[in-house]
JSON list of C-alpha atoms in Angstrom, two decimals:
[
{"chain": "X", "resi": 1414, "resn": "UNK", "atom": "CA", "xyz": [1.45, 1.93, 20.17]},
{"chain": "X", "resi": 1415, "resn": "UNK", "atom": "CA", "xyz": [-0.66, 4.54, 17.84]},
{"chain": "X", "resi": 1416, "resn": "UNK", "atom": "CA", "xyz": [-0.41, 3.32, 14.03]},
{"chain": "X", "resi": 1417, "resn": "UNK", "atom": "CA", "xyz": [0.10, 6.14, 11.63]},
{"chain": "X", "resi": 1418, "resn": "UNK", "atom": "CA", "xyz": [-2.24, 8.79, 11.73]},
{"chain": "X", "resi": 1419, "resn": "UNK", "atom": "CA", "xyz": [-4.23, 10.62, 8.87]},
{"chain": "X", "resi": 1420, "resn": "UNK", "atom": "CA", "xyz": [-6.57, 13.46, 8.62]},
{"chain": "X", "resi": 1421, "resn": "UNK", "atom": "CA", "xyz": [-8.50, 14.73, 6.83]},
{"chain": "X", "resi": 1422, "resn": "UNK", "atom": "CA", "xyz": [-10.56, 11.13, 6.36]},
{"chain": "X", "resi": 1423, "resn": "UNK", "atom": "CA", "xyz": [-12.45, 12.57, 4.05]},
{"chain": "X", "resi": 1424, "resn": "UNK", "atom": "CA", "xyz": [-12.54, 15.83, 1.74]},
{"chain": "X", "resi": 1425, "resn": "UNK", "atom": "CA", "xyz": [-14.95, 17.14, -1.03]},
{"chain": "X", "resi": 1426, "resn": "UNK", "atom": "CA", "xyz": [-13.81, 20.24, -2.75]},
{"chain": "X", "resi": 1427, "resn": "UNK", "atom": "CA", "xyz": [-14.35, 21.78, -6.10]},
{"chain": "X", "resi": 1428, "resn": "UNK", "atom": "CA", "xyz": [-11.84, 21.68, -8.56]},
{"chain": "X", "resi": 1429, "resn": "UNK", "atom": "CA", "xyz": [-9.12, 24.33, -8.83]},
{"chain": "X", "resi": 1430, "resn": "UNK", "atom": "CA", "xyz": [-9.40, 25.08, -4.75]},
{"chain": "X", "resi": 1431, "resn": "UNK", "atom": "CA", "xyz": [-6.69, 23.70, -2.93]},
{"chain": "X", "resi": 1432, "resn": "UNK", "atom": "CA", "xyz": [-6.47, 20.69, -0.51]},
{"chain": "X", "resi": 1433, "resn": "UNK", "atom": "CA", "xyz": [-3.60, 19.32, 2.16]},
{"chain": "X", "resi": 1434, "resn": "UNK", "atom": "CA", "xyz": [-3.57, 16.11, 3.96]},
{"chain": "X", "resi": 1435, "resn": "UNK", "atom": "CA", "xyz": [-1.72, 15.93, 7.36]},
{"chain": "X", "resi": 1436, "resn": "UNK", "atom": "CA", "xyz": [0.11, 12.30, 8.02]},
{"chain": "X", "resi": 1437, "resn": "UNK", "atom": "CA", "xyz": [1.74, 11.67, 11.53]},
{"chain": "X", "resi": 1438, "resn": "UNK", "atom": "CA", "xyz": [3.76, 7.99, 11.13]},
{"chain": "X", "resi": 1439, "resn": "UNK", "atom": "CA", "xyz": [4.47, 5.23, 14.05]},
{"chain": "X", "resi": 1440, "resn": "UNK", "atom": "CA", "xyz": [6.97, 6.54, 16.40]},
{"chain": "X", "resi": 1441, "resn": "UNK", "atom": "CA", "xyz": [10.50, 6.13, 15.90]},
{"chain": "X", "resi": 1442, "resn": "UNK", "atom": "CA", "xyz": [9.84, 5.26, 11.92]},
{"chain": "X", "resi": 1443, "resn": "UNK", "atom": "CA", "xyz": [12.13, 7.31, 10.31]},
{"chain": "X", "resi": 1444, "resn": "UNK", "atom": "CA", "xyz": [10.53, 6.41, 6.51]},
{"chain": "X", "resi": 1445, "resn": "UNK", "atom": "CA", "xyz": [7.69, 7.77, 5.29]},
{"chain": "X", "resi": 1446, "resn": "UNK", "atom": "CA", "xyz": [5.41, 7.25, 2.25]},
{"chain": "X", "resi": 1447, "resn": "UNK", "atom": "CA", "xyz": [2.70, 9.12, 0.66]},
{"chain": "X", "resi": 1448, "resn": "UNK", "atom": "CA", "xyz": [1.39, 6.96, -2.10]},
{"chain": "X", "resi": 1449, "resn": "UNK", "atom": "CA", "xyz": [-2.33, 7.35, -4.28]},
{"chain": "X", "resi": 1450, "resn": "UNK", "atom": "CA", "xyz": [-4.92, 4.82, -4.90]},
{"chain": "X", "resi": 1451, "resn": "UNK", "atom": "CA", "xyz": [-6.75, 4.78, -7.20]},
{"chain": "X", "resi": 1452, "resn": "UNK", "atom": "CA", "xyz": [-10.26, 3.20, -7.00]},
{"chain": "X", "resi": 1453, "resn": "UNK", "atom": "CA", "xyz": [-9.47, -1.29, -8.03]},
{"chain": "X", "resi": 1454, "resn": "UNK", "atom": "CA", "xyz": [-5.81, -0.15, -8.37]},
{"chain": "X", "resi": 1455, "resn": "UNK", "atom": "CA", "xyz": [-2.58, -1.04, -6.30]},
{"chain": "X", "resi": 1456, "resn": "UNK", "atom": "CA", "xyz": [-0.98, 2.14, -3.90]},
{"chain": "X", "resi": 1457, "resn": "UNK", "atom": "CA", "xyz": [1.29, 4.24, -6.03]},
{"chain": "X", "resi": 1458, "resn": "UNK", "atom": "CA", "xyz": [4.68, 6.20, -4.69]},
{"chain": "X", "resi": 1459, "resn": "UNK", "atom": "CA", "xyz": [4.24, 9.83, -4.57]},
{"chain": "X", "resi": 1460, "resn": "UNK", "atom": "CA", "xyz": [7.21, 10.75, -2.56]},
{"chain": "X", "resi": 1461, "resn": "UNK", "atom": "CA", "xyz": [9.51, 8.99, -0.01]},
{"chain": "X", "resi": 1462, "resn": "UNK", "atom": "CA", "xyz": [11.30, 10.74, 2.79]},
{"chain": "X", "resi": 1463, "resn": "UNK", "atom": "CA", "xyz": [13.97, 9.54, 5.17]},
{"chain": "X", "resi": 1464, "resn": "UNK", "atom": "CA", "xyz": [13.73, 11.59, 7.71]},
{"chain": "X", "resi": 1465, "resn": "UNK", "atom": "CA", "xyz": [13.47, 15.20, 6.35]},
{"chain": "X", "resi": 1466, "resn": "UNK", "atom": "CA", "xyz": [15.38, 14.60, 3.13]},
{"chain": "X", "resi": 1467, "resn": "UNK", "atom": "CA", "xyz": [12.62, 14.10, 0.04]},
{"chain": "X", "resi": 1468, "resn": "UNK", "atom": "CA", "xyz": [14.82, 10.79, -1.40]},
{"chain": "X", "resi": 1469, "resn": "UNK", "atom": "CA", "xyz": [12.08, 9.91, -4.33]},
{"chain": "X", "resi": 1470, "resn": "UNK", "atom": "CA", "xyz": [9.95, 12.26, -5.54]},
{"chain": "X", "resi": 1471, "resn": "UNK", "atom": "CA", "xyz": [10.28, 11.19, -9.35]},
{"chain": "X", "resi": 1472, "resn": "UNK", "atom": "CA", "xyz": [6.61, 10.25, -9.64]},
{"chain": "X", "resi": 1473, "resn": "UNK", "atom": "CA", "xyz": [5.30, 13.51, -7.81]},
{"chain": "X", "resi": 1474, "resn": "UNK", "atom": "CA", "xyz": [3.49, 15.68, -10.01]},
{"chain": "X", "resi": 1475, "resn": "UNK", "atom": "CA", "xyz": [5.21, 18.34, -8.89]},
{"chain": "X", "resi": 1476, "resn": "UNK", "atom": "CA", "xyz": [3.30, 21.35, -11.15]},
{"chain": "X", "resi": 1477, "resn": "UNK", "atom": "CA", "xyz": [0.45, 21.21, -8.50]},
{"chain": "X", "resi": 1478, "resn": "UNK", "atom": "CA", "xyz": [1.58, 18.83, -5.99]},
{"chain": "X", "resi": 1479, "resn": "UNK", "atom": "CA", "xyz": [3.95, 19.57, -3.01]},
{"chain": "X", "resi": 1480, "resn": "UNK", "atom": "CA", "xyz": [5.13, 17.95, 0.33]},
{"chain": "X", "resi": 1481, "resn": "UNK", "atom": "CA", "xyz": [7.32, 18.59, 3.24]},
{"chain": "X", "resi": 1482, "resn": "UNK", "atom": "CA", "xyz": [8.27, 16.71, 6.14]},
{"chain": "X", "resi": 1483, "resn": "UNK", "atom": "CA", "xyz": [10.08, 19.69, 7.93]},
{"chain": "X", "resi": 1484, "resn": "UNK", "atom": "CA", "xyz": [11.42, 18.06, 11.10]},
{"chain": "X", "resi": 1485, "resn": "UNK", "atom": "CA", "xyz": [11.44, 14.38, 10.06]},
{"chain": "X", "resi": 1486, "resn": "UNK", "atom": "CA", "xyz": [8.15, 13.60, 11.55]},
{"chain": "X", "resi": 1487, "resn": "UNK", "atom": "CA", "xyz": [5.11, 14.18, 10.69]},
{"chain": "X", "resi": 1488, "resn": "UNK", "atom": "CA", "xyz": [4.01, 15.83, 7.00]},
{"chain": "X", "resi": 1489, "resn": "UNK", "atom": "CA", "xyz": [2.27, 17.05, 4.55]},
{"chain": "X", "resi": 1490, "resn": "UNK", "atom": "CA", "xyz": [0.72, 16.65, 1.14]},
{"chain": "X", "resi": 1491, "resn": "UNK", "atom": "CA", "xyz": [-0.81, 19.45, -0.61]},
{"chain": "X", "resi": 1492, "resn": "UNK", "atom": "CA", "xyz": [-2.46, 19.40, -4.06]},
{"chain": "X", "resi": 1493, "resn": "UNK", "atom": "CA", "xyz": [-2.83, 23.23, -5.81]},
{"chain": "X", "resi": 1494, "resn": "UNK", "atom": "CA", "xyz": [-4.83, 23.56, -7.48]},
{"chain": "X", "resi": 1495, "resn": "UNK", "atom": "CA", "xyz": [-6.70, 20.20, -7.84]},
{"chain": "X", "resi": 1496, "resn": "UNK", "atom": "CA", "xyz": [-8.08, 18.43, -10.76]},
{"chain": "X", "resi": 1497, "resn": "UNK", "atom": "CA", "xyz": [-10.92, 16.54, -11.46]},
{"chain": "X", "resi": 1498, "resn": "UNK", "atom": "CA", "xyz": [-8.62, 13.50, -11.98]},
{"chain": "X", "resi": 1499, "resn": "UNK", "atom": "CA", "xyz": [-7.11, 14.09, -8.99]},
{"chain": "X", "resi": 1500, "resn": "UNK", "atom": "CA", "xyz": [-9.84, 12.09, -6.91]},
{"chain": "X", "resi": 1501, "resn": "UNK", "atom": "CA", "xyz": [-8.28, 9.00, -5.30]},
{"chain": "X", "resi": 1502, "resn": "UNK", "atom": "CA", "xyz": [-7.31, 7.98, -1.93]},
{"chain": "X", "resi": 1503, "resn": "UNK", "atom": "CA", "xyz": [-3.94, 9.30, -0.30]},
{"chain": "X", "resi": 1504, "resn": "UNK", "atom": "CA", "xyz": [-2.17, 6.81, 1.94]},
{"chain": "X", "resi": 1505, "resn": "UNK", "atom": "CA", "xyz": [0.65, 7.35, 3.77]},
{"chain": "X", "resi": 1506, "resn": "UNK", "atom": "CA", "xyz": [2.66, 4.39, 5.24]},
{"chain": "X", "resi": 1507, "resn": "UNK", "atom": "CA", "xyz": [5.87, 4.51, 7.33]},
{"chain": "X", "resi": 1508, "resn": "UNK", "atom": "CA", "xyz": [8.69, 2.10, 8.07]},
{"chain": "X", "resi": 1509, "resn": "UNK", "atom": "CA", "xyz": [11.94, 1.51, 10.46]},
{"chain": "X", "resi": 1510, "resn": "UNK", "atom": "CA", "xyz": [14.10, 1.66, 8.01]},
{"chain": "X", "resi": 1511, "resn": "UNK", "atom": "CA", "xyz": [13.81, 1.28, 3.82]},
{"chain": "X", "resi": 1512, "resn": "UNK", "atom": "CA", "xyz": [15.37, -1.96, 4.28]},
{"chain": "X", "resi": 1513, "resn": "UNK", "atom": "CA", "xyz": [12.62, -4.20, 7.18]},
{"chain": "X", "resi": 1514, "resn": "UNK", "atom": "CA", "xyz": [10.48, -5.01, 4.33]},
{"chain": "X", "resi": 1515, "resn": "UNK", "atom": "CA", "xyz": [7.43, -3.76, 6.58]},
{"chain": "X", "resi": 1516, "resn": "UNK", "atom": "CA", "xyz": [5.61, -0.95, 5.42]},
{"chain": "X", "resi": 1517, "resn": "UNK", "atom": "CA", "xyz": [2.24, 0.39, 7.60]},
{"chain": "X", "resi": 1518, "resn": "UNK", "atom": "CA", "xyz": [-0.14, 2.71, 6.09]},
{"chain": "X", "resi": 1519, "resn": "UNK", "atom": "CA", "xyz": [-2.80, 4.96, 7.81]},
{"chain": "X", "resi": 1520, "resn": "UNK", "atom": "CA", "xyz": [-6.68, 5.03, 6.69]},
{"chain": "X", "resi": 1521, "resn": "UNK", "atom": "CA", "xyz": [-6.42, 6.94, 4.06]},
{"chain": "X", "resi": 1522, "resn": "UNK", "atom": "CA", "xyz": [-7.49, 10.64, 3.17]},
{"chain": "X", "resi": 1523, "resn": "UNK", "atom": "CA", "xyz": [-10.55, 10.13, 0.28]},
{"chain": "X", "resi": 1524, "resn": "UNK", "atom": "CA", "xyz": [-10.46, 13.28, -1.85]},
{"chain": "X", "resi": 1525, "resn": "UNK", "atom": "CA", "xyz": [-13.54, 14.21, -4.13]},
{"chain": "X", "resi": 1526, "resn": "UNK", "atom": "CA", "xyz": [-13.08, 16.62, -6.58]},
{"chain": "X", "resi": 1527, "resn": "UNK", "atom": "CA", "xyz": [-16.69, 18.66, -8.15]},
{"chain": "Q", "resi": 865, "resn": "UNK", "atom": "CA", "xyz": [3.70, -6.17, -18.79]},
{"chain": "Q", "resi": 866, "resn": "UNK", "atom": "CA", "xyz": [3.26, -4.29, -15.37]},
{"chain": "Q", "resi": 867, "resn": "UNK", "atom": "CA", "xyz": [6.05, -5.41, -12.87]},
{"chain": "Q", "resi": 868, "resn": "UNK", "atom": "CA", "xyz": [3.67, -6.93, -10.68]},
{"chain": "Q", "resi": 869, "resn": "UNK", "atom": "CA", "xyz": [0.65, -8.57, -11.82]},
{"chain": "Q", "resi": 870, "resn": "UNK", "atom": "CA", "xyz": [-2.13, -9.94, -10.02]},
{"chain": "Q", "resi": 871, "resn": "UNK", "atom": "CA", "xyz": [-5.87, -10.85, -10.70]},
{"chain": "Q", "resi": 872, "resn": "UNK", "atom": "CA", "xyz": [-8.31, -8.62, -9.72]},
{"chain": "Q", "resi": 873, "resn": "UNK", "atom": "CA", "xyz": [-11.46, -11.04, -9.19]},
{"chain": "Q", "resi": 874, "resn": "UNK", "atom": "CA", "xyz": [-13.27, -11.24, -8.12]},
{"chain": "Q", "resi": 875, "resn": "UNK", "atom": "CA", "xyz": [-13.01, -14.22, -5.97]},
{"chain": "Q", "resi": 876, "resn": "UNK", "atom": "CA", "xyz": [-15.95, -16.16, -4.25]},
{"chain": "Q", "resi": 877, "resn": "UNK", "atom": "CA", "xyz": [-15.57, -18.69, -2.16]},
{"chain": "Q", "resi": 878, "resn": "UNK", "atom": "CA", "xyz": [-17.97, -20.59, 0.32]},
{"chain": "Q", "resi": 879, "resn": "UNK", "atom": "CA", "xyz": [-16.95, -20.23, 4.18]},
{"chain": "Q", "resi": 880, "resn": "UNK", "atom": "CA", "xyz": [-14.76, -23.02, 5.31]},
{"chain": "Q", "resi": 881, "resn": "UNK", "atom": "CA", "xyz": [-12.67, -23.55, 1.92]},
{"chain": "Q", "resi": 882, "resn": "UNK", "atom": "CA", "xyz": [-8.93, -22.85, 0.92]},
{"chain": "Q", "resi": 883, "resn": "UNK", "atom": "CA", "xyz": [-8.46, -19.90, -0.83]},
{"chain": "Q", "resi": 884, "resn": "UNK", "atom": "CA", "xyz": [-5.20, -19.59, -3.20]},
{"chain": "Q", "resi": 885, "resn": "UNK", "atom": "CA", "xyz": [-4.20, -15.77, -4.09]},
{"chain": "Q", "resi": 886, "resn": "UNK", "atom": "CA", "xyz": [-1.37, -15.42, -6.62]},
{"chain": "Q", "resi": 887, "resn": "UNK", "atom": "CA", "xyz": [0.80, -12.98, -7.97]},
{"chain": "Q", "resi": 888, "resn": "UNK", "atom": "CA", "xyz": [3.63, -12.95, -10.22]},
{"chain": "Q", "resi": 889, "resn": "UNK", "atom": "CA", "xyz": [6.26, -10.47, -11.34]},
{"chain": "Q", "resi": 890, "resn": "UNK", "atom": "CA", "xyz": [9.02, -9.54, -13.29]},
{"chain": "Q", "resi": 891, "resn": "UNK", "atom": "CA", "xyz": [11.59, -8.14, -11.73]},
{"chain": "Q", "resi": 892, "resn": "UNK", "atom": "CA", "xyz": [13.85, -10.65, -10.22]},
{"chain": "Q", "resi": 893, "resn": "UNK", "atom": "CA", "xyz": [15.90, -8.54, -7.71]},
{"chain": "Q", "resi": 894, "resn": "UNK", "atom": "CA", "xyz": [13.18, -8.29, -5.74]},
{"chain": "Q", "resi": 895, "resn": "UNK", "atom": "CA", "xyz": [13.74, -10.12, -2.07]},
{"chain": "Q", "resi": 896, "resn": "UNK", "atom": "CA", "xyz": [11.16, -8.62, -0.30]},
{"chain": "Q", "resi": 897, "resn": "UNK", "atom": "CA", "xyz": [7.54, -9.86, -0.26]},
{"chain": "Q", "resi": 898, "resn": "UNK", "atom": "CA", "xyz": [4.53, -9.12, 1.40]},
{"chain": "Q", "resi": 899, "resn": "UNK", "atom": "CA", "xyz": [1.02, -9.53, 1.72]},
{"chain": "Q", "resi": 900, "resn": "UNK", "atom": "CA", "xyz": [-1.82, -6.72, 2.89]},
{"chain": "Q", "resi": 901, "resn": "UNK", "atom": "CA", "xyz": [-5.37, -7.03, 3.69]},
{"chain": "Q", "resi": 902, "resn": "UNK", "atom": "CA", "xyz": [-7.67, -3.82, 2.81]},
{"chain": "Q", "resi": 903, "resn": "UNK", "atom": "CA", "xyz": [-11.47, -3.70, 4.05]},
{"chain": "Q", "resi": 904, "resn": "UNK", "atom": "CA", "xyz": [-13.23, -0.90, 2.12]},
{"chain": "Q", "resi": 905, "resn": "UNK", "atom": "CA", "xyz": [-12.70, 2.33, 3.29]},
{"chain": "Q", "resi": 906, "resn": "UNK", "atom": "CA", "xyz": [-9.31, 1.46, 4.93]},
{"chain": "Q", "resi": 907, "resn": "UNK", "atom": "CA", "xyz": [-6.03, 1.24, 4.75]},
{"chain": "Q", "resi": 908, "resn": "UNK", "atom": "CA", "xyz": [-3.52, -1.66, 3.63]},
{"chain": "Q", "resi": 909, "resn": "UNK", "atom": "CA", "xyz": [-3.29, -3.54, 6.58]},
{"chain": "Q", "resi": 910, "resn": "UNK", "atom": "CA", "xyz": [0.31, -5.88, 6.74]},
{"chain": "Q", "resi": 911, "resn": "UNK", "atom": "CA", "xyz": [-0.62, -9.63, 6.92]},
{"chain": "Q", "resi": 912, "resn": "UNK", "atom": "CA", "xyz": [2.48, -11.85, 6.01]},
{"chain": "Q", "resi": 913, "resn": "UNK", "atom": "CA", "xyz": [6.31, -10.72, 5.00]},
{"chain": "Q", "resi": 914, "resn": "UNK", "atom": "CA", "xyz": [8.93, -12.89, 3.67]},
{"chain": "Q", "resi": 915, "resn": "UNK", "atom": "CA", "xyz": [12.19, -12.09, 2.85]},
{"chain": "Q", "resi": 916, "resn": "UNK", "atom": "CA", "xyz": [13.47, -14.60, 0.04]},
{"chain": "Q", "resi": 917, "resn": "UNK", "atom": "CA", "xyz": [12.12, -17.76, -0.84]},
{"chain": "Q", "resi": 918, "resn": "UNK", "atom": "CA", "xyz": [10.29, -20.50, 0.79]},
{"chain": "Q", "resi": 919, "resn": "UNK", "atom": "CA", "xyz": [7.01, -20.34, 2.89]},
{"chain": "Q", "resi": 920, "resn": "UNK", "atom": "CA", "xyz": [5.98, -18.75, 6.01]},
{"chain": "Q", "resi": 921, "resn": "UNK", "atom": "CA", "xyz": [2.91, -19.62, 7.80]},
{"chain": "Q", "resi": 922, "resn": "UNK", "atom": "CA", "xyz": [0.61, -18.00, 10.52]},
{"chain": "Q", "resi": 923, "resn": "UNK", "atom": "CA", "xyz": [-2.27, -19.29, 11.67]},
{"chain": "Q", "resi": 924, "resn": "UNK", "atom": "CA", "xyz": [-4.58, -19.84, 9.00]},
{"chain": "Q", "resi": 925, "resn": "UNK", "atom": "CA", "xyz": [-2.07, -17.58, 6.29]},
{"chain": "Q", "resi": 926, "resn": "UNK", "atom": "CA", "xyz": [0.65, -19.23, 4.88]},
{"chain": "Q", "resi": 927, "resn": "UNK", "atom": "CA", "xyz": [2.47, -17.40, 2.33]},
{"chain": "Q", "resi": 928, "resn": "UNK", "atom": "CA", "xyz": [4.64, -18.59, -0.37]},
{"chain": "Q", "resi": 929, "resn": "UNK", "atom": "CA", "xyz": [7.52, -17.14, -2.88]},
{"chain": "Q", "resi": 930, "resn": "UNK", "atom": "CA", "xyz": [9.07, -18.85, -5.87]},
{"chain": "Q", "resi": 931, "resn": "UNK", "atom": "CA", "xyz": [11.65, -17.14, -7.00]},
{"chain": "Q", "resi": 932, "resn": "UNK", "atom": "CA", "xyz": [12.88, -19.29, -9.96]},
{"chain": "Q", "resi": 933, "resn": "UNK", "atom": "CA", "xyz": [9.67, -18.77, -11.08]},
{"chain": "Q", "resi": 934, "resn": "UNK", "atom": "CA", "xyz": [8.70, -15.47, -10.01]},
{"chain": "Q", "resi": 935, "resn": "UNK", "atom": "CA", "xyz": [5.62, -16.12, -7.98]},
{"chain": "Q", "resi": 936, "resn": "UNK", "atom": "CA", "xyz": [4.05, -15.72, -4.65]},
{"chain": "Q", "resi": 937, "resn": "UNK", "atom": "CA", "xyz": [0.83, -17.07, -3.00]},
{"chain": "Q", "resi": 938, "resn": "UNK", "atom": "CA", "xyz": [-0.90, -16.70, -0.27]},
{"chain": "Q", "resi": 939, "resn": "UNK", "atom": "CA", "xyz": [-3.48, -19.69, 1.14]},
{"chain": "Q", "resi": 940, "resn": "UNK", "atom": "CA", "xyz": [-6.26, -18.62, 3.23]},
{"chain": "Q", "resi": 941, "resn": "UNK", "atom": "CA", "xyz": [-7.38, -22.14, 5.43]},
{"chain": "Q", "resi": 942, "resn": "UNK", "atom": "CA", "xyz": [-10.30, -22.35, 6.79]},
{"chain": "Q", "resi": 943, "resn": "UNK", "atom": "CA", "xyz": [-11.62, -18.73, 5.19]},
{"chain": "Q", "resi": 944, "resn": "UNK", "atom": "CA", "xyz": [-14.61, -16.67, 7.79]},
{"chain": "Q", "resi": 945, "resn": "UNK", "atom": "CA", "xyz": [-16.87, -13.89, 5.86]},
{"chain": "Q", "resi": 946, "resn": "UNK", "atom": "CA", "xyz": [-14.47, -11.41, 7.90]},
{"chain": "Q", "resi": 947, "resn": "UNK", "atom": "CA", "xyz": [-11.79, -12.70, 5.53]},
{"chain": "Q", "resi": 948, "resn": "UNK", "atom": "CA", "xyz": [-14.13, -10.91, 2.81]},
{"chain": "Q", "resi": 949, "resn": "UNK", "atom": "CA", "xyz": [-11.20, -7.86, 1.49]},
{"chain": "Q", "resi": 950, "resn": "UNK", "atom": "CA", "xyz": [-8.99, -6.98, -1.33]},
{"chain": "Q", "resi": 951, "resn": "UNK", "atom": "CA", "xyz": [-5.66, -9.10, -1.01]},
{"chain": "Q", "resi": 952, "resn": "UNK", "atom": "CA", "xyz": [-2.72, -6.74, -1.87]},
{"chain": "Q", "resi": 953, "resn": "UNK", "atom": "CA", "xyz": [0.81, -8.41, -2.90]},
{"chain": "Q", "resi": 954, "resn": "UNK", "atom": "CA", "xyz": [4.00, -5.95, -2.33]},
{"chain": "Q", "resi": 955, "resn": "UNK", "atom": "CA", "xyz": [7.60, -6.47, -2.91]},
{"chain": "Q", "resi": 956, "resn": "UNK", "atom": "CA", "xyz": [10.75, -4.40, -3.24]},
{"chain": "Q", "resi": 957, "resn": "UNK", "atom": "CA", "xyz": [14.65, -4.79, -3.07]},
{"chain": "Q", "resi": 958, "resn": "UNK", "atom": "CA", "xyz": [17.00, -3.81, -0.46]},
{"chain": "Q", "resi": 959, "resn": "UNK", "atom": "CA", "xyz": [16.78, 0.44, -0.80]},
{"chain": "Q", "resi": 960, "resn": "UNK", "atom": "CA", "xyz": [14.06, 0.46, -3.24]},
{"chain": "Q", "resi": 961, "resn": "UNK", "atom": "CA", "xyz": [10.36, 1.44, -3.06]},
{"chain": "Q", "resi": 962, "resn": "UNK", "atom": "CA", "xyz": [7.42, -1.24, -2.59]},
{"chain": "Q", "resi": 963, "resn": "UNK", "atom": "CA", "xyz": [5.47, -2.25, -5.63]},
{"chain": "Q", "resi": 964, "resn": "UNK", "atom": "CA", "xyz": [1.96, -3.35, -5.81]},
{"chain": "Q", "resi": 965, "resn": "UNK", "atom": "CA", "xyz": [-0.26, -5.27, -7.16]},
{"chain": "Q", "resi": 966, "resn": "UNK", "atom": "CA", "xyz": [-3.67, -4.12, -8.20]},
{"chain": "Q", "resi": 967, "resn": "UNK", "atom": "CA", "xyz": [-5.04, -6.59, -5.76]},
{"chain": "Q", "resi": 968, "resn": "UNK", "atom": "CA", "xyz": [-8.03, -9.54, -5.77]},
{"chain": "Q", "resi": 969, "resn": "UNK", "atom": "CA", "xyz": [-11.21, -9.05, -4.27]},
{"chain": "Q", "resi": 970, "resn": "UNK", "atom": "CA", "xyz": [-12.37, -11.69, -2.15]},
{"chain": "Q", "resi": 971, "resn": "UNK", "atom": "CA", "xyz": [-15.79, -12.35, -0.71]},
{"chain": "Q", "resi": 972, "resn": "UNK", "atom": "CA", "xyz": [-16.18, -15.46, 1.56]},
{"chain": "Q", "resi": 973, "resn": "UNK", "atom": "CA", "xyz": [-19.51, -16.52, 1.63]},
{"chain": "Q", "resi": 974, "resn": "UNK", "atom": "CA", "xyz": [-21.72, -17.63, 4.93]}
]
């Protein structure tokens, strides 16, 4: 069974362009996370879906950040336009259900901002 | 005080001993608990989840949670250089989102 999927792995852009990272989860998961890392730091929540519905987005900066998960599956994360702070790694993670306990991330996208 | 709090390391170790990772934490409705491995440059990988208290082992993991005192461990037995990766702690309550520790860098030495 494929694990979750992200892309871009990596991206280098110059600040104030725009960026999107593409996250397909494990089949059948019906949760899905997009959290940051920062560099020696713990993943933080972005935004949770269940299935299409956005359910936390309360830590999304949502002046320059946006997501959609338009038919429950896969999604996206867009950042416009980025910062030089906003260089990090994006994870996104999916589950069965909010309530297994089990959460499975992807890679990672690695975002540079110049 | 962060809700989860962990020591970063870093942590060295010669092959073949016991390692001990700890966290503790301060929110006590948390029943969920888990432990991920991350090599650089990847992702949190899932390595032990417990649900409650008490211990669960596999293979050469064995994880712990003390709720009375709010702490978990994880004991590495036996630890190989590929054990060599930042040790993640994660825990939640029913509905709720996962919080994480900052994680402790270990390096297992040949």
């Amino acid at each position: 069974e494929a694990g979750v999927v992200q892309s871009p792995r990596y991206k280098i852009i110059e600040k104030k362009q725009p960026v999107a990272f593409w996250c397909n989860p494990i089949s059948g998961h019906n949760t899905l996370y997009w959290y940051l890392q920062n560099l020696g730091q713990g993943p933080e929540l972005l935004i949770r879906y269940e299935n299409e519905e956005a359910v936390d987005d309360s830590q999304l900066p949502k002046d320059r950040f946006s997501a959609e998960r338009l038919k429950g599956v896969d999604s996206t994360l867009k950042i416009q336009p980025a910062e030089l702070g906003d260089s990090a790694v994006y994870l996104c993670a999916s589950s069965l259900a909010l309530d297994t306990g089990e959460l499975f991330f992807g890679e990672g996208s690695r975002l540079t901002v110049l | 005080q962060k809700e989860v709090e962990q020591d970063p390391g870093p942590l060295s170790v010669p092959e073949g001993a016991i390692v001990s990772l700890n966290c503790t934490y301060s929110n006590s409705a948390f029943q969920y608990f888990m432990w991920y491995r991350q090599y650089s440059r990847k992702g949190p990988e899932l390595l032990m989840y417990t649900y409650s208290s008490g211990n669960k082992e596999d293979g050469r993991f064995t994880a712990q949670v003390d709720k009375s005192s709010k702490y978990i461990s994880l004991f590495i037995r036996d630890s190989q250089p590929s054990d060599s990766a930042t040790y993640l702690c994660a825990m939640s309550n029913y509905g709720q989102n996962f919080v994480f520790g900052p994680g402790t860098r270990l390096s297992v030495l040949p």
